[in-house]
Every structure is written in C-alpha cells, then in structure tokens.
C-alpha cells in the first residue's frame, strides 16, 4: 500500500487504484480514477481534473473531449477558437449556453456554425 499526496490531481490518475479528494480537510469523494474524472460529486472535484461543461437546466456534466463536432442536434456559433497544441478548443454559443469542445479539426473559425453531439447514454448530472 502506498499513499501519494499530490497538489496536481492529474498526476494521480495513472497511478491510483482509489483516489480520495479532500477540500478544507474533509474527504469529499472516494472513487476510482475513472469515476473521479467521469463522475465527480460536484463542480469542485470536476474542476480539479480539467475543463468541463454543465449543459442544460439539469446540468449534464460533459468533458470537452467528449463533445462530437459536426454530429448532433445542438447547434451554435463558434465564439472562440484556440490552438492548444494537441487539440483546438472551441467555445460554441448554443441555446443551452456556451459549450467548450476539443477537436483535432483545424478548419473551424470564429463565426462558423457547428453542430454538437453529446456522449451517448444517460449522462452524469452535477
């Protein structure tokens, strides 16, 4: 058994069998690395492990890498397009609010209209 304490939560994902997330001295979530990343208990935990979207009134949790560009019923205009090295980050203004998506496509620019697909399945809600 090894206890690893880290101030960079992303460092813990490849090493841990179980992660305990603490806030103000209290454990707020205990789960596998996959569940901490995919099913955070709140926005605090979600933000520790990267960017995320809360979509719609029910606040469906979706990571930007899980948004499918060009596939889906949600449409909007690109309001920001940034090159991040391995991906482009798009912020799309939709009727559900701004949605951040990561893509390898380099042909999308501010002002373009795109459709967005959400991950299949019931989703995770925060």
mmCIF file of N, CA and C in Angstrom:
data_model
loop_
_atom_site.group_PDB
_atom_site.id
_atom_site.type_symbol
_atom_site.label_atom_id
_atom_site.label_comp_id
_atom_site.label_asym_id
_atom_site.label_seq_id
_atom_site.Cartn_x
_atom_site.Cartn_y
_atom_site.Cartn_z
ATOM 1 N N UNK A 1 0.846 -1.181 0.000
ATOM 2 C CA UNK A 1 0.000 0.000 0.000
ATOM 3 C C UNK A 1 0.885 1.236 0.000
ATOM 4 N N UNK A 2 0.545 2.182 -0.860
ATOM 5 C CA UNK A 2 1.287 3.431 -0.953
ATOM 6 C C UNK A 2 0.295 4.575 -0.874
ATOM 7 N N UNK A 3 0.631 5.597 -0.107
ATOM 8 C CA UNK A 3 -0.169 6.812 -0.040
ATOM 9 C C UNK A 3 0.565 7.894 -0.807
ATOM 10 N N UNK A 4 -0.085 8.452 -1.815
ATOM 11 C CA UNK A 4 0.516 9.522 -2.617
ATOM 12 C C UNK A 4 -0.276 10.799 -2.367
ATOM 13 N N UNK A 5 0.417 11.833 -1.951
ATOM 14 C CA UNK A 5 -0.211 13.137 -1.761
ATOM 15 C C UNK A 5 0.265 14.023 -2.889
ATOM 16 N N UNK A 6 -0.682 14.653 -3.571
ATOM 17 C CA UNK A 6 -0.304 15.468 -4.722
ATOM 18 C C UNK A 6 -1.118 16.745 -4.748
ATOM 19 N N UNK A 7 -0.473 17.804 -5.178
ATOM 20 C CA UNK A 7 -1.177 19.066 -5.397
ATOM 21 C C UNK A 7 -1.534 19.230 -6.871
ATOM 22 N N UNK A 8 -1.198 18.248 -7.680
ATOM 23 C CA UNK A 8 -1.599 18.217 -9.081
ATOM 24 C C UNK A 8 -2.443 16.963 -9.282
ATOM 25 N N UNK A 9 -3.767 17.106 -9.180
ATOM 26 C CA UNK A 9 -4.637 15.933 -9.236
ATOM 27 C C UNK A 9 -4.463 15.069 -10.480
ATOM 28 N N UNK A 10 -4.121 15.677 -11.606
ATOM 29 C CA UNK A 10 -3.960 14.896 -12.827
ATOM 30 C C UNK A 10 -2.817 13.881 -12.699
ATOM 31 N N UNK A 11 -1.842 14.169 -11.841
ATOM 32 C CA UNK A 11 -0.738 13.230 -11.604
ATOM 33 C C UNK A 11 -1.224 11.930 -10.970
ATOM 34 N N UNK A 12 -2.328 11.978 -10.255
ATOM 35 C CA UNK A 12 -2.798 10.796 -9.532
ATOM 36 C C UNK A 12 -3.524 9.797 -10.429
ATOM 37 N N UNK A 13 -4.084 10.246 -11.540
ATOM 38 C CA UNK A 13 -4.923 9.370 -12.360
ATOM 39 C C UNK A 13 -4.221 8.101 -12.842
ATOM 40 N N UNK A 14 -3.004 8.169 -13.385
ATOM 41 C CA UNK A 14 -2.402 6.921 -13.888
ATOM 42 C C UNK A 14 -1.872 5.993 -12.791
ATOM 43 N N UNK A 15 -1.716 6.481 -11.573
ATOM 44 C CA UNK A 15 -1.073 5.704 -10.525
ATOM 45 C C UNK A 15 -2.028 5.069 -9.533
ATOM 46 N N UNK A 16 -3.183 5.656 -9.357
ATOM 47 C CA UNK A 16 -4.042 5.255 -8.236
ATOM 48 C C UNK A 16 -5.034 4.152 -8.590
ATOM 49 N N UNK A 17 -5.312 3.322 -7.623
ATOM 50 C CA UNK A 17 -6.443 2.398 -7.690
ATOM 51 C C UNK A 17 -7.685 3.077 -7.114
ATOM 52 N N UNK A 18 -7.438 3.973 -6.147
ATOM 53 C CA UNK A 18 -8.507 4.713 -5.498
ATOM 54 C C UNK A 18 -7.996 6.111 -5.189
ATOM 55 N N UNK A 19 -8.849 7.097 -5.394
ATOM 56 C CA UNK A 19 -8.487 8.495 -5.122
ATOM 57 C C UNK A 19 -9.432 9.042 -4.061
ATOM 58 N N UNK A 20 -8.850 9.734 -3.096
ATOM 59 C CA UNK A 20 -9.633 10.466 -2.105
ATOM 60 C C UNK A 20 -9.380 11.945 -2.363
ATOM 61 N N UNK A 21 -10.437 12.671 -2.667
ATOM 62 C CA UNK A 21 -10.332 14.105 -2.913
ATOM 63 C C UNK A 21 -10.722 14.833 -1.637
ATOM 64 N N UNK A 22 -9.843 15.744 -1.217
ATOM 65 C CA UNK A 22 -10.093 16.494 0.015
ATOM 66 C C UNK A 22 -10.327 17.965 -0.298
ATOM 67 N N UNK A 23 -11.193 18.563 0.524
ATOM 68 C CA UNK A 23 -11.424 20.013 0.462
ATOM 69 C C UNK A 23 -11.576 20.488 1.900
ATOM 70 N N UNK A 24 -10.766 21.458 2.264
ATOM 71 C CA UNK A 24 -10.808 22.054 3.608
ATOM 72 C C UNK A 24 -10.707 20.987 4.706
ATOM 73 N N UNK A 25 -9.867 19.971 4.465
ATOM 74 C CA UNK A 25 -9.626 18.944 5.460
ATOM 75 C C UNK A 25 -10.630 17.804 5.488
ATOM 76 N N UNK A 26 -11.660 17.877 4.647
ATOM 77 C CA UNK A 26 -12.672 16.817 4.587
ATOM 78 C C UNK A 26 -12.567 16.049 3.279
ATOM 79 N N UNK A 27 -12.795 14.745 3.333
ATOM 80 C CA UNK A 27 -12.844 13.936 2.118
ATOM 81 C C UNK A 27 -14.205 14.158 1.473
ATOM 82 N N UNK A 28 -14.193 14.628 0.209
ATOM 83 C CA UNK A 28 -15.457 14.910 -0.483
ATOM 84 C C UNK A 28 -15.808 13.840 -1.508
ATOM 85 N N UNK A 29 -14.817 13.054 -1.950
ATOM 86 C CA UNK A 29 -15.106 11.955 -2.866
ATOM 87 C C UNK A 29 -14.018 10.899 -2.750
ATOM 88 N N UNK A 30 -14.449 9.647 -2.720
ATOM 89 C CA UNK A 30 -13.564 8.486 -2.774
ATOM 90 C C UNK A 30 -14.055 7.619 -3.920
ATOM 91 N N UNK A 31 -13.193 7.390 -4.901
ATOM 92 C CA UNK A 31 -13.614 6.626 -6.079
ATOM 93 C C UNK A 31 -12.388 6.206 -6.880
ATOM 94 N N UNK A 32 -12.631 5.396 -7.910
ATOM 95 C CA UNK A 32 -11.562 5.037 -8.840
ATOM 96 C C UNK A 32 -11.181 6.276 -9.643
ATOM 97 N N UNK A 33 -10.002 6.283 -10.261
ATOM 98 C CA UNK A 33 -9.630 7.420 -11.100
ATOM 99 C C UNK A 33 -10.650 7.695 -12.203
ATOM 100 N N UNK A 34 -11.170 6.650 -12.820
ATOM 101 C CA UNK A 34 -12.167 6.841 -13.891
ATOM 102 C C UNK A 34 -13.414 7.519 -13.346
ATOM 103 N N UNK A 35 -13.896 7.072 -12.202
ATOM 104 C CA UNK A 35 -15.113 7.660 -11.642
ATOM 105 C C UNK A 35 -14.899 9.084 -11.140
ATOM 106 N N UNK A 36 -13.736 9.365 -10.570
ATOM 107 C CA UNK A 36 -13.463 10.742 -10.141
ATOM 108 C C UNK A 36 -13.451 11.667 -11.358
ATOM 109 N N UNK A 37 -12.881 11.204 -12.458
ATOM 110 C CA UNK A 37 -12.808 12.015 -13.674
ATOM 111 C C UNK A 37 -14.158 12.109 -14.386
ATOM 112 N N UNK A 38 -14.855 10.989 -14.519
ATOM 113 C CA UNK A 38 -16.110 10.929 -15.295
ATOM 114 C C UNK A 38 -17.360 11.231 -14.480
ATOM 115 N N UNK A 39 -17.293 11.021 -13.159
ATOM 116 C CA UNK A 39 -18.483 11.191 -12.313
ATOM 117 C C UNK A 39 -18.138 11.946 -11.032
ATOM 118 N N UNK A 40 -17.652 13.175 -11.166
ATOM 119 C CA UNK A 40 -17.310 13.946 -9.964
ATOM 120 C C UNK A 40 -18.569 14.270 -9.163
ATOM 121 N N UNK A 41 -18.397 14.374 -7.842
ATOM 122 C CA UNK A 41 -19.557 14.641 -6.992
ATOM 123 C C UNK A 41 -20.034 16.084 -7.069
ATOM 124 N N UNK A 42 -19.141 16.998 -7.466
ATOM 125 C CA UNK A 42 -19.522 18.403 -7.548
ATOM 126 C C UNK A 42 -18.569 19.148 -8.472
ATOM 127 N N UNK A 43 -18.824 20.430 -8.642
ATOM 128 C CA UNK A 43 -18.001 21.227 -9.558
ATOM 129 C C UNK A 43 -16.573 21.408 -9.044
ATOM 130 N N UNK A 44 -16.378 21.373 -7.739
ATOM 131 C CA UNK A 44 -15.029 21.470 -7.187
ATOM 132 C C UNK A 44 -14.174 20.309 -7.676
ATOM 133 N N UNK A 45 -14.679 19.088 -7.511
ATOM 134 C CA UNK A 45 -13.943 17.898 -7.939
ATOM 135 C C UNK A 45 -13.796 17.904 -9.462
ATOM 136 N N UNK A 46 -14.842 18.247 -10.171
ATOM 137 C CA UNK A 46 -14.787 18.299 -11.641
ATOM 138 C C UNK A 46 -13.669 19.220 -12.105
ATOM 139 N N UNK A 47 -13.567 20.391 -11.508
ATOM 140 C CA UNK A 47 -12.568 21.373 -11.911
ATOM 141 C C UNK A 47 -11.142 20.973 -11.589
ATOM 142 N N UNK A 48 -10.956 20.176 -10.548
ATOM 143 C CA UNK A 48 -9.603 19.710 -10.216
ATOM 144 C C UNK A 48 -9.012 18.850 -11.324
ATOM 145 N N UNK A 49 -9.887 18.150 -12.042
ATOM 146 C CA UNK A 49 -9.428 17.181 -13.032
ATOM 147 C C UNK A 49 -9.650 17.660 -14.464
ATOM 148 N N UNK A 50 -9.778 18.970 -14.668
ATOM 149 C CA UNK A 50 -9.827 19.506 -16.024
ATOM 150 C C UNK A 50 -11.085 20.298 -16.323
ATOM 151 N N UNK A 51 -11.151 20.763 -17.568
ATOM 152 C CA UNK A 51 -12.282 21.553 -18.025
ATOM 153 C C UNK A 51 -13.526 20.680 -18.131
ATOM 154 N N UNK A 52 -14.677 21.322 -18.014
ATOM 155 C CA UNK A 52 -15.937 20.600 -18.133
ATOM 156 C C UNK A 52 -17.049 21.564 -18.542
ATOM 157 N N UNK A 53 -18.139 20.990 -19.000
ATOM 158 C CA UNK A 53 -19.355 21.733 -19.318
ATOM 159 C C UNK A 53 -20.470 21.235 -18.422
ATOM 160 N N UNK A 54 -21.364 22.125 -18.053
ATOM 161 C CA UNK A 54 -22.636 21.757 -17.436
ATOM 162 C C UNK A 54 -23.704 22.234 -18.403
ATOM 163 N N UNK A 55 -24.359 21.286 -19.051
ATOM 164 C CA UNK A 55 -25.245 21.603 -20.169
ATOM 165 C C UNK A 55 -26.702 21.460 -19.752
ATOM 166 N N UNK A 56 -27.474 22.486 -20.068
ATOM 167 C CA UNK A 56 -28.914 22.458 -19.834
ATOM 168 C C UNK A 56 -29.286 22.763 -18.399
ATOM 169 N N UNK A 57 -30.594 22.860 -18.181
ATOM 170 C CA UNK A 57 -31.108 23.170 -16.849
ATOM 171 C C UNK A 57 -30.789 22.073 -15.845
ATOM 172 N N UNK A 58 -30.681 20.847 -16.317
ATOM 173 C CA UNK A 58 -30.379 19.732 -15.415
ATOM 174 C C UNK A 58 -28.884 19.598 -15.145
ATOM 175 N N UNK A 59 -28.068 20.420 -15.795
ATOM 176 C CA UNK A 59 -26.626 20.476 -15.563
ATOM 177 C C UNK A 59 -25.943 19.138 -15.857
ATOM 178 N N UNK A 60 -26.103 18.679 -17.101
ATOM 179 C CA UNK A 60 -25.422 17.454 -17.527
ATOM 180 C C UNK A 60 -23.931 17.735 -17.635
ATOM 181 N N UNK A 61 -23.144 16.912 -16.997
ATOM 182 C CA UNK A 61 -21.693 17.046 -16.949
ATOM 183 C C UNK A 61 -21.087 16.389 -18.186
ATOM 184 N N UNK A 62 -20.276 17.160 -18.945
ATOM 185 C CA UNK A 62 -19.621 16.626 -20.137
ATOM 186 C C UNK A 62 -18.234 17.253 -20.249
ATOM 187 N N UNK A 63 -17.225 16.425 -20.416
ATOM 188 C CA UNK A 63 -15.868 16.921 -20.658
ATOM 189 C C UNK A 63 -15.770 17.408 -22.108
ATOM 190 N N UNK A 64 -14.954 18.448 -22.379
ATOM 191 C CA UNK A 64 -14.824 18.970 -23.743
ATOM 192 C C UNK A 64 -14.398 17.925 -24.769
ATOM 193 N N UNK A 65 -13.575 16.969 -24.380
ATOM 194 C CA UNK A 65 -13.111 15.934 -25.316
ATOM 195 C C UNK A 65 -14.233 14.985 -25.723
ATOM 196 N N UNK A 66 -15.325 14.970 -24.961
ATOM 197 C CA UNK A 66 -16.431 14.055 -25.247
ATOM 198 C C UNK A 66 -17.494 14.670 -26.158
ATOM 199 N N UNK A 67 -17.360 15.940 -26.470
ATOM 200 C CA UNK A 67 -18.291 16.602 -27.395
ATOM 201 C C UNK A 67 -17.873 16.230 -28.820
ATOM 202 N N UNK A 68 -18.835 15.808 -29.634
ATOM 203 C CA UNK A 68 -18.550 15.447 -31.029
ATOM 204 C C UNK A 68 -18.939 16.609 -31.937
ATOM 205 N N UNK A 69 -17.973 17.161 -32.633
ATOM 206 C CA UNK A 69 -18.195 18.280 -33.553
ATOM 207 C C UNK A 69 -18.792 17.739 -34.848
ATOM 208 N N UNK A 70 -19.858 18.389 -35.316
ATOM 209 C CA UNK A 70 -20.463 18.013 -36.587
ATOM 210 C C UNK A 70 -21.451 16.881 -36.498
ATOM 211 N N UNK A 71 -21.767 16.432 -35.295
ATOM 212 C CA UNK A 71 -22.704 15.317 -35.115
ATOM 213 C C UNK A 71 -23.647 15.660 -33.979
ATOM 214 N N UNK A 72 -24.856 16.000 -34.283
ATOM 215 C CA UNK A 72 -25.781 16.154 -33.173
ATOM 216 C C UNK A 72 -26.788 17.262 -33.342
ATOM 217 N N UNK A 73 -27.724 17.283 -32.422
ATOM 218 C CA UNK A 73 -28.850 18.200 -32.528
ATOM 219 C C UNK A 73 -28.578 19.602 -32.001
ATOM 220 N N UNK A 74 -27.515 19.786 -31.231
ATOM 221 C CA UNK A 74 -27.225 21.099 -30.660
ATOM 222 C C UNK A 74 -26.399 21.887 -31.668
ATOM 223 N N UNK A 75 -26.828 23.103 -31.985
ATOM 224 C CA UNK A 75 -26.071 23.938 -32.915
ATOM 225 C C UNK A 75 -25.747 25.274 -32.262
ATOM 226 N N UNK A 76 -24.732 25.909 -32.803
ATOM 227 C CA UNK A 76 -24.356 27.218 -32.301
ATOM 228 C C UNK A 76 -23.211 27.789 -33.109
ATOM 229 N N UNK A 77 -22.871 29.012 -32.775
ATOM 230 C CA UNK A 77 -21.784 29.723 -33.461
ATOM 231 C C UNK A 77 -20.511 29.640 -32.630
ATOM 232 N N UNK A 78 -19.400 29.409 -33.298
ATOM 233 C CA UNK A 78 -18.098 29.401 -32.632
ATOM 234 C C UNK A 78 -17.786 30.833 -32.201
ATOM 235 N N UNK A 79 -17.564 31.034 -30.907
ATOM 236 C CA UNK A 79 -17.234 32.370 -30.405
ATOM 237 C C UNK A 79 -15.771 32.477 -29.985
ATOM 238 N N UNK A 80 -15.091 31.320 -29.883
ATOM 239 C CA UNK A 80 -13.654 31.330 -29.624
ATOM 240 C C UNK A 80 -13.065 30.053 -30.183
ATOM 241 N N UNK A 81 -11.920 30.166 -30.837
ATOM 242 C CA UNK A 81 -11.192 29.010 -31.362
ATOM 243 C C UNK A 81 -9.725 29.203 -30.984
ATOM 244 N N UNK A 82 -9.199 28.280 -30.189
ATOM 245 C CA UNK A 82 -7.833 28.410 -29.686
ATOM 246 C C UNK A 82 -7.055 27.132 -29.956
ATOM 247 N N UNK A 83 -5.839 27.288 -30.447
ATOM 248 C CA UNK A 83 -4.943 26.155 -30.664
ATOM 249 C C UNK A 83 -4.240 25.831 -29.355
ATOM 250 N N UNK A 84 -4.386 24.606 -28.859
ATOM 251 C CA UNK A 84 -3.786 24.208 -27.588
ATOM 252 C C UNK A 84 -2.614 23.256 -27.746
ATOM 253 N N UNK A 85 -2.188 23.016 -28.964
ATOM 254 C CA UNK A 85 -1.081 22.096 -29.216
ATOM 255 C C UNK A 85 -1.578 20.804 -29.809
ATOM 256 N N UNK A 86 -2.152 19.940 -28.982
ATOM 257 C CA UNK A 86 -2.643 18.662 -29.496
ATOM 258 C C UNK A 86 -4.089 18.740 -29.969
ATOM 259 N N UNK A 87 -4.822 19.769 -29.571
ATOM 260 C CA UNK A 87 -6.213 19.946 -29.996
ATOM 261 C C UNK A 87 -6.514 21.428 -30.180
ATOM 262 N N UNK A 88 -7.646 21.677 -30.819
ATOM 263 C CA UNK A 88 -8.207 23.018 -30.863
ATOM 264 C C UNK A 88 -9.345 23.058 -29.862
ATOM 265 N N UNK A 89 -9.418 24.135 -29.118
ATOM 266 C CA UNK A 89 -10.532 24.318 -28.187
ATOM 267 C C UNK A 89 -11.507 25.303 -28.799
ATOM 268 N N UNK A 90 -12.752 24.879 -28.929
ATOM 269 C CA UNK A 90 -13.803 25.731 -29.449
ATOM 270 C C UNK A 90 -14.773 26.052 -28.327
ATOM 271 N N UNK A 91 -15.197 27.292 -28.262
ATOM 272 C CA UNK A 91 -16.314 27.653 -27.401
ATOM 273 C C UNK A 91 -17.443 28.009 -28.344
ATOM 274 N N UNK A 92 -18.568 27.300 -28.183
ATOM 275 C CA UNK A 92 -19.707 27.438 -29.084
ATOM 276 C C UNK A 92 -20.876 28.016 -28.299
ATOM 277 N N UNK A 93 -21.447 29.089 -28.825
ATOM 278 C CA UNK A 93 -22.612 29.726 -28.202
ATOM 279 C C UNK A 93 -23.862 28.987 -28.644
ATOM 280 N N UNK A 94 -24.486 28.247 -27.715
ATOM 281 C CA UNK A 94 -25.682 27.460 -28.026
ATOM 282 C C UNK A 94 -26.872 27.990 -27.223
ATOM 283 N N UNK A 95 -28.049 27.473 -27.526
ATOM 284 C CA UNK A 95 -29.233 27.865 -26.759
ATOM 285 C C UNK A 95 -29.145 27.396 -25.311
ATOM 286 N N UNK A 96 -28.307 26.411 -25.035
ATOM 287 C CA UNK A 96 -28.096 25.911 -23.673
ATOM 288 C C UNK A 96 -26.977 26.666 -22.961
ATOM 289 N N UNK A 97 -26.406 27.670 -23.617
ATOM 290 C CA UNK A 97 -25.271 28.404 -23.069
ATOM 291 C C UNK A 97 -23.992 28.022 -23.786
ATOM 292 N N UNK A 98 -22.873 28.619 -23.398
ATOM 293 C CA UNK A 98 -21.603 28.296 -24.056
ATOM 294 C C UNK A 98 -21.170 26.869 -23.748
ATOM 295 N N UNK A 99 -20.685 26.190 -24.785
ATOM 296 C CA UNK A 99 -20.195 24.816 -24.655
ATOM 297 C C UNK A 99 -18.762 24.782 -25.170
ATOM 298 N N UNK A 100 -17.863 24.224 -24.360
ATOM 299 C CA UNK A 100 -16.465 24.081 -24.746
ATOM 300 C C UNK A 100 -16.258 22.676 -25.298
ATOM 301 N N UNK A 101 -15.598 22.602 -26.458
ATOM 302 C CA UNK A 101 -15.338 21.317 -27.106
ATOM 303 C C UNK A 101 -13.893 21.277 -27.574
ATOM 304 N N UNK A 102 -13.301 20.097 -27.531
ATOM 305 C CA UNK A 102 -11.949 19.885 -28.060
ATOM 306 C C UNK A 102 -12.051 19.052 -29.329
ATOM 307 N N UNK A 103 -11.278 19.442 -30.333
ATOM 308 C CA UNK A 103 -11.302 18.751 -31.613
ATOM 309 C C UNK A 103 -9.924 18.811 -32.250
ATOM 310 N N UNK A 104 -9.666 17.887 -33.139
ATOM 311 C CA UNK A 104 -8.426 17.931 -33.913
ATOM 312 C C UNK A 104 -8.634 18.685 -35.229
ATOM 313 N N UNK A 105 -9.882 19.019 -35.528
ATOM 314 C CA UNK A 105 -10.177 19.754 -36.760
ATOM 315 C C UNK A 105 -9.577 21.152 -36.684
ATOM 316 N N UNK A 106 -8.954 21.573 -37.780
ATOM 317 C CA UNK A 106 -8.352 22.906 -37.804
ATOM 318 C C UNK A 106 -9.052 23.830 -38.810
ATOM 319 N N UNK A 107 -10.244 23.440 -39.262
ATOM 320 C CA UNK A 107 -10.944 24.220 -40.282
ATOM 321 C C UNK A 107 -12.109 25.034 -39.720
ATOM 322 N N UNK A 108 -12.219 25.139 -38.403
ATOM 323 C CA UNK A 108 -13.317 25.878 -37.792
ATOM 324 C C UNK A 108 -12.809 27.187 -37.216
ATOM 325 N N UNK A 109 -13.599 28.238 -37.427
ATOM 326 C CA UNK A 109 -13.169 29.578 -37.043
ATOM 327 C C UNK A 109 -14.305 30.312 -36.339
ATOM 328 N N UNK A 110 -13.967 31.395 -35.669
ATOM 329 C CA UNK A 110 -14.972 32.239 -35.024
ATOM 330 C C UNK A 110 -16.001 32.658 -36.072
ATOM 331 N N UNK A 111 -17.275 32.506 -35.706
ATOM 332 C CA UNK A 111 -18.373 32.849 -36.598
ATOM 333 C C UNK A 111 -18.972 31.653 -37.325
ATOM 334 N N UNK A 112 -18.226 30.545 -37.431
ATOM 335 C CA UNK A 112 -18.763 29.343 -38.084
ATOM 336 C C UNK A 112 -19.888 28.755 -37.242
ATOM 337 N N UNK A 113 -20.881 28.198 -37.908
ATOM 338 C CA UNK A 113 -21.954 27.475 -37.228
ATOM 339 C C UNK A 113 -21.612 25.992 -37.240
ATOM 340 N N UNK A 114 -21.714 25.362 -36.074
ATOM 341 C CA UNK A 114 -21.393 23.945 -35.953
ATOM 342 C C UNK A 114 -22.509 23.228 -35.195
ATOM 343 N N UNK A 115 -22.594 21.921 -35.428
ATOM 344 C CA UNK A 115 -23.488 21.093 -34.618
ATOM 345 C C UNK A 115 -22.637 20.307 -33.636
ATOM 346 N N UNK A 116 -23.226 20.024 -32.479
ATOM 347 C CA UNK A 116 -22.509 19.339 -31.417
ATOM 348 C C UNK A 116 -23.273 18.100 -30.992
ATOM 349 N N UNK A 117 -22.554 17.009 -30.808
ATOM 350 C CA UNK A 117 -23.141 15.786 -30.296
ATOM 351 C C UNK A 117 -22.645 15.528 -28.896
ATOM 352 N N UNK A 118 -23.562 15.120 -28.034
ATOM 353 C CA UNK A 118 -23.218 14.780 -26.654
ATOM 354 C C UNK A 118 -22.971 13.281 -26.560
ATOM 355 N N UNK A 119 -22.240 12.860 -25.546
ATOM 356 C CA UNK A 119 -21.992 11.418 -25.387
ATOM 357 C C UNK A 119 -23.299 10.641 -25.270
ATOM 358 N N UNK A 120 -23.284 9.422 -25.785
ATOM 359 C CA UNK A 120 -24.440 8.547 -25.658
ATOM 360 C C UNK A 120 -24.618 8.137 -24.200
ATOM 361 N N UNK A 121 -25.795 7.722 -23.866
ATOM 362 C CA UNK A 121 -26.062 7.243 -22.521
ATOM 363 C C UNK A 121 -26.793 8.275 -21.700
ATOM 364 N N UNK A 122 -27.122 7.888 -20.477
ATOM 365 C CA UNK A 122 -27.950 8.747 -19.642
ATOM 366 C C UNK A 122 -27.225 9.992 -19.132
ATOM 367 N N UNK A 123 -25.920 9.989 -19.132
ATOM 368 C CA UNK A 123 -25.169 11.159 -18.679
ATOM 369 C C UNK A 123 -24.971 11.176 -17.173
ATOM 370 N N UNK A 124 -24.189 12.141 -16.748
ATOM 371 C CA UNK A 124 -23.887 12.366 -15.338
ATOM 372 C C UNK A 124 -24.313 13.781 -15.020
ATOM 373 N N UNK A 125 -24.966 13.976 -13.906
ATOM 374 C CA UNK A 125 -25.500 15.298 -13.565
ATOM 375 C C UNK A 125 -24.910 15.778 -12.247
ATOM 376 N N UNK A 126 -24.539 17.053 -12.233
ATOM 377 C CA UNK A 126 -23.990 17.649 -11.010
ATOM 378 C C UNK A 126 -24.990 18.675 -10.507
#
